[in-house]
Amino acid sequence: MSSKAHWEHVYTTKPIDGVSWFQPHAALSLRLIRNTGVPHSAEIIDVGGGASTLVDDLVAEGYTALTVLDLSEAALEKSKARLGARGAHIRWLAGDITQADLPESGYDVWHDRAAFHFLVEPNDRKAYIDRLLHAVKPGGHVVIATFADDGPLRCSGLPVARYSPDALSAELGAPFELIEHRREAHRTPSGAMQAFVYCRWRKRFP
């Protein structure tokens, strides 16, 4: 089964609040985006955010230039239906982040909770980071959350990579300055606890 087919199956067979990564509110992601200090007019992309409630929280906070990218069209459709007219201004992109055609220096903030850790092949991680470098403005911010180095080894039946803040920073490389990091103990809908690490970087000016 291809990655796209896998995620389409997940989002067409499970309720949104039944998947292990579900959060009623993406509180820590929202806090780190607030910490960037960008204005409400800033361009923000949520990578792998198809059915996440982060976009709801960003809309409620008054952010107006939002893009959500996900491999699963079914996930995006669920968010569109949930937001209704409140999401009329949001750009919805269905695609693979390792192949996506994104605007050069198009975003002030790049957010990703739990997409990067599914990239277990070095070539896929390089393709992701190439797009990150291309799409984030100099001085822009990157917020990525993955399973921590003591987190699960698999998710949704797939292997994942686990990271410490230093390991994540090593993946992104010298163009990105680590500003802050946090741990989160995420309780899944089934009651299991999963260790996440969240990091925020600033893209250095050339």
Short mmCIF file of C-alpha atoms in Angstrom, two decimals:
data_model
loop_
_atom_site.label_atom_id
_atom_site.label_comp_id
_atom_site.label_asym_id
_atom_site.label_seq_id
_atom_site.Cartn_x
_atom_site.Cartn_y
_atom_site.Cartn_z
CA MET A 1 0.00 0.00 0.00
CA SER A 2 1.36 3.44 -0.92
CA SER A 3 1.70 6.15 1.73
CA LYS A 4 -1.19 8.07 0.21
CA ALA A 5 -3.42 4.98 0.14
CA HIS A 6 -2.49 4.23 3.76
CA TRP A 7 -3.55 7.66 5.01
CA GLU A 8 -6.67 7.79 2.86
CA HIS A 9 -7.67 4.47 4.43
CA VAL A 10 -7.01 5.80 7.94
CA TYR A 11 -9.11 8.93 7.44
CA THR A 12 -11.98 7.19 5.67
CA THR A 13 -12.30 4.35 8.21
CA LYS A 14 -11.64 6.04 11.57
CA PRO A 15 -13.31 8.98 13.32
CA ILE A 16 -11.02 11.96 13.78
CA ASP A 17 -11.17 11.70 17.56
CA GLY A 18 -10.25 8.01 17.36
CA VAL A 19 -6.76 8.30 15.85
CA SER A 20 -3.87 8.16 18.31
CA TRP A 21 -2.57 11.64 17.52
CA PHE A 22 -5.89 13.43 18.05
CA GLN A 23 -5.87 16.56 20.22
CA PRO A 24 -9.04 18.52 21.02
CA HIS A 25 -6.79 21.60 21.00
CA ALA A 26 -3.19 21.81 19.79
CA ALA A 27 -2.23 23.90 22.81
CA LEU A 28 1.56 23.53 22.71
CA SER A 29 1.75 24.08 18.95
CA LEU A 30 -0.35 27.22 19.33
CA ARG A 31 1.84 28.48 22.17
CA LEU A 32 5.02 28.05 20.14
CA ILE A 33 3.47 29.83 17.16
CA ARG A 34 2.45 32.68 19.44
CA ASN A 35 6.03 32.76 20.77
CA THR A 36 7.32 33.60 17.29
CA GLY A 37 5.74 37.02 17.66
CA VAL A 38 4.57 37.08 14.04
CA PRO A 39 1.53 39.27 13.26
CA HIS A 40 -1.87 37.74 12.58
CA SER A 41 -1.32 38.48 8.88
CA ALA A 42 1.78 36.22 8.76
CA GLU A 43 1.84 33.35 6.26
CA ILE A 44 1.61 30.08 8.21
CA ILE A 45 1.70 26.56 6.77
CA ASP A 46 0.69 23.47 8.74
CA VAL A 47 2.45 20.48 7.16
CA GLY A 48 0.65 17.18 7.66
CA GLY A 49 -2.16 19.09 9.35
CA GLY A 50 -5.04 17.62 7.35
CA ALA A 51 -7.48 16.82 10.15
CA SER A 52 -5.69 18.61 12.99
CA THR A 53 -7.61 21.12 15.09
CA LEU A 54 -4.64 23.52 15.07
CA VAL A 55 -6.13 25.39 12.14
CA ASP A 56 -9.36 25.92 14.14
CA ASP A 57 -7.32 27.42 16.98
CA LEU A 58 -5.35 29.64 14.59
CA VAL A 59 -8.56 30.93 13.00
CA ALA A 60 -10.01 31.62 16.46
CA GLU A 61 -6.84 33.56 17.37
CA GLY A 62 -7.27 35.78 14.31
CA TYR A 63 -4.55 34.47 11.98
CA THR A 64 -5.67 35.14 8.43
CA ALA A 65 -3.07 33.71 6.00
CA LEU A 66 -3.21 29.97 6.61
CA THR A 67 -2.22 26.98 4.46
CA VAL A 68 -2.82 23.34 5.40
CA LEU A 69 -0.97 20.63 3.48
CA ASP A 70 -1.63 16.92 3.82
CA LEU A 71 -1.11 13.74 1.84
CA SER A 72 -4.71 12.69 2.52
CA GLU A 73 -7.51 14.46 0.68
CA ALA A 74 -9.98 12.77 3.04
CA ALA A 75 -8.27 14.41 6.04
CA LEU A 76 -8.46 17.83 4.41
CA GLU A 77 -12.13 17.33 3.58
CA LYS A 78 -12.88 16.55 7.22
CA SER A 79 -11.28 19.83 8.30
CA LYS A 80 -13.08 21.78 5.58
CA ALA A 81 -16.41 20.33 6.72
CA ARG A 82 -15.64 21.04 10.40
CA LEU A 83 -14.67 24.66 9.79
CA GLY A 84 -17.36 25.45 7.25
CA ALA A 85 -17.53 29.14 6.41
CA ARG A 86 -14.83 29.91 9.01
CA GLY A 87 -12.32 28.16 6.71
CA ALA A 88 -13.23 29.97 3.51
CA HIS A 89 -9.93 31.87 3.43
CA ILE A 90 -7.70 28.84 4.13
CA ARG A 91 -5.57 27.34 1.34
CA TRP A 92 -5.90 23.55 1.33
CA LEU A 93 -3.11 21.63 -0.43
CA ALA A 94 -3.26 17.87 -1.05
CA GLY A 95 0.22 16.52 -1.66
CA ASP A 96 3.39 14.80 -0.47
CA ILE A 97 5.64 17.24 1.39
CA THR A 98 8.72 15.53 -0.08
CA GLN A 99 7.48 16.46 -3.56
CA ALA A 100 5.37 19.56 -2.97
CA ASP A 101 5.85 22.65 -5.12
CA LEU A 102 5.85 25.44 -2.54
CA PRO A 103 6.45 29.17 -3.07
CA GLU A 104 9.99 30.43 -2.53
CA SER A 105 10.21 32.30 0.79
CA GLY A 106 6.45 31.95 1.00
CA TYR A 107 6.00 31.35 4.73
CA ASP A 108 6.76 33.16 7.95
CA VAL A 109 5.97 30.05 10.02
CA TRP A 110 6.25 26.37 9.11
CA HIS A 111 4.50 24.03 11.54
CA ASP A 112 4.59 20.23 11.55
CA ARG A 113 3.30 18.00 14.31
CA ALA A 114 3.95 14.30 13.67
CA ALA A 115 4.68 14.31 9.93
CA PHE A 116 8.49 14.49 9.91
CA HIS A 117 8.91 11.47 12.15
CA PHE A 118 7.31 9.24 9.49
CA LEU A 119 10.22 10.02 7.16
CA VAL A 120 12.49 7.11 8.05
CA GLU A 121 14.47 7.17 4.79
CA PRO A 122 17.35 9.70 4.54
CA ASN A 123 16.37 10.70 0.99
CA ASP A 124 12.85 11.59 2.14
CA ARG A 125 14.19 13.69 5.01
CA LYS A 126 16.54 15.51 2.63
CA ALA A 127 13.65 16.24 0.24
CA TYR A 128 11.59 17.60 3.15
CA ILE A 129 14.41 19.84 4.37
CA ASP A 130 15.10 21.08 0.83
CA ARG A 131 11.48 22.28 0.69
CA LEU A 132 11.75 23.76 4.16
CA LEU A 133 14.81 25.77 3.13
CA HIS A 134 13.10 26.90 -0.06
CA ALA A 135 9.75 27.87 1.44
CA VAL A 136 10.57 29.56 4.77
CA LYS A 137 11.51 33.23 4.64
CA PRO A 138 14.88 34.32 6.06
CA GLY A 139 14.12 35.19 9.67
CA GLY A 140 11.08 32.93 9.56
CA HIS A 141 10.20 30.29 12.11
CA VAL A 142 9.95 26.50 12.06
CA VAL A 143 8.01 24.49 14.65
CA ILE A 144 8.35 20.71 14.38
CA ALA A 145 7.05 18.10 16.83
CA THR A 146 8.06 14.45 16.65
CA PHE A 147 8.12 11.46 18.93
CA ALA A 148 10.82 12.01 21.55
CA ASP A 149 13.80 9.69 21.79
CA ASP A 150 11.89 7.66 24.39
CA GLY A 151 8.65 7.73 22.41
CA PRO A 152 6.93 4.97 20.41
CA LEU A 153 8.73 3.05 17.69
CA ARG A 154 5.66 2.81 15.47
CA CYS A 155 2.50 4.79 14.78
CA SER A 156 -0.54 3.85 12.70
CA GLY A 157 1.21 0.60 11.82
CA LEU A 158 4.23 2.41 10.36
CA PRO A 159 7.81 2.76 11.64
CA VAL A 160 8.85 6.19 12.88
CA ALA A 161 12.06 8.01 13.71
CA ARG A 162 12.50 9.38 17.24
CA TYR A 163 14.42 12.52 18.14
CA SER A 164 15.98 14.62 20.85
CA PRO A 165 16.12 18.39 20.28
CA ASP A 166 19.80 18.11 19.33
CA ALA A 167 19.11 15.31 16.86
CA LEU A 168 16.31 17.28 15.23
CA SER A 169 18.54 20.33 14.96
CA ALA A 170 21.25 18.21 13.35
CA GLU A 171 18.74 17.09 10.72
CA LEU A 172 17.74 20.67 9.87
CA GLY A 173 21.33 21.89 9.80
CA ALA A 174 23.17 25.17 10.21
CA PRO A 175 20.62 27.46 8.48
CA PHE A 176 18.29 27.03 11.47
CA GLU A 177 18.94 28.33 14.99
CA LEU A 178 17.22 26.42 17.79
CA ILE A 179 15.28 28.91 19.92
CA GLU A 180 13.32 26.69 22.31
CA HIS A 181 12.13 23.15 22.87
CA ARG A 182 9.51 21.45 25.00
CA ARG A 183 8.45 17.92 25.86
CA GLU A 184 4.84 16.83 25.87
CA ALA A 185 3.23 13.70 27.28
CA HIS A 186 0.40 13.11 24.85
CA ARG A 187 -2.50 10.96 26.00
CA THR A 188 -4.06 9.08 23.09
CA PRO A 189 -7.84 8.52 22.89
CA SER A 190 -7.22 4.96 24.13
CA GLY A 191 -5.41 6.28 27.23
CA ALA A 192 -1.81 5.45 26.25
CA MET A 193 0.91 8.02 26.90
CA GLN A 194 3.30 9.08 24.15
CA ALA A 195 6.40 11.26 24.58
CA PHE A 196 6.74 14.09 22.04
CA VAL A 197 9.42 16.73 21.61
CA TYR A 198 8.56 20.15 20.15
CA CYS A 199 11.24 22.48 18.80
CA ARG A 200 11.18 26.01 17.42
CA TRP A 201 13.93 27.33 15.18
CA ARG A 202 14.55 30.62 13.41
CA LYS A 203 15.91 30.55 9.86
CA ARG A 204 19.11 32.52 9.75
CA PHE A 205 19.57 35.37 7.31
CA PRO A 206 22.07 34.60 4.51
#
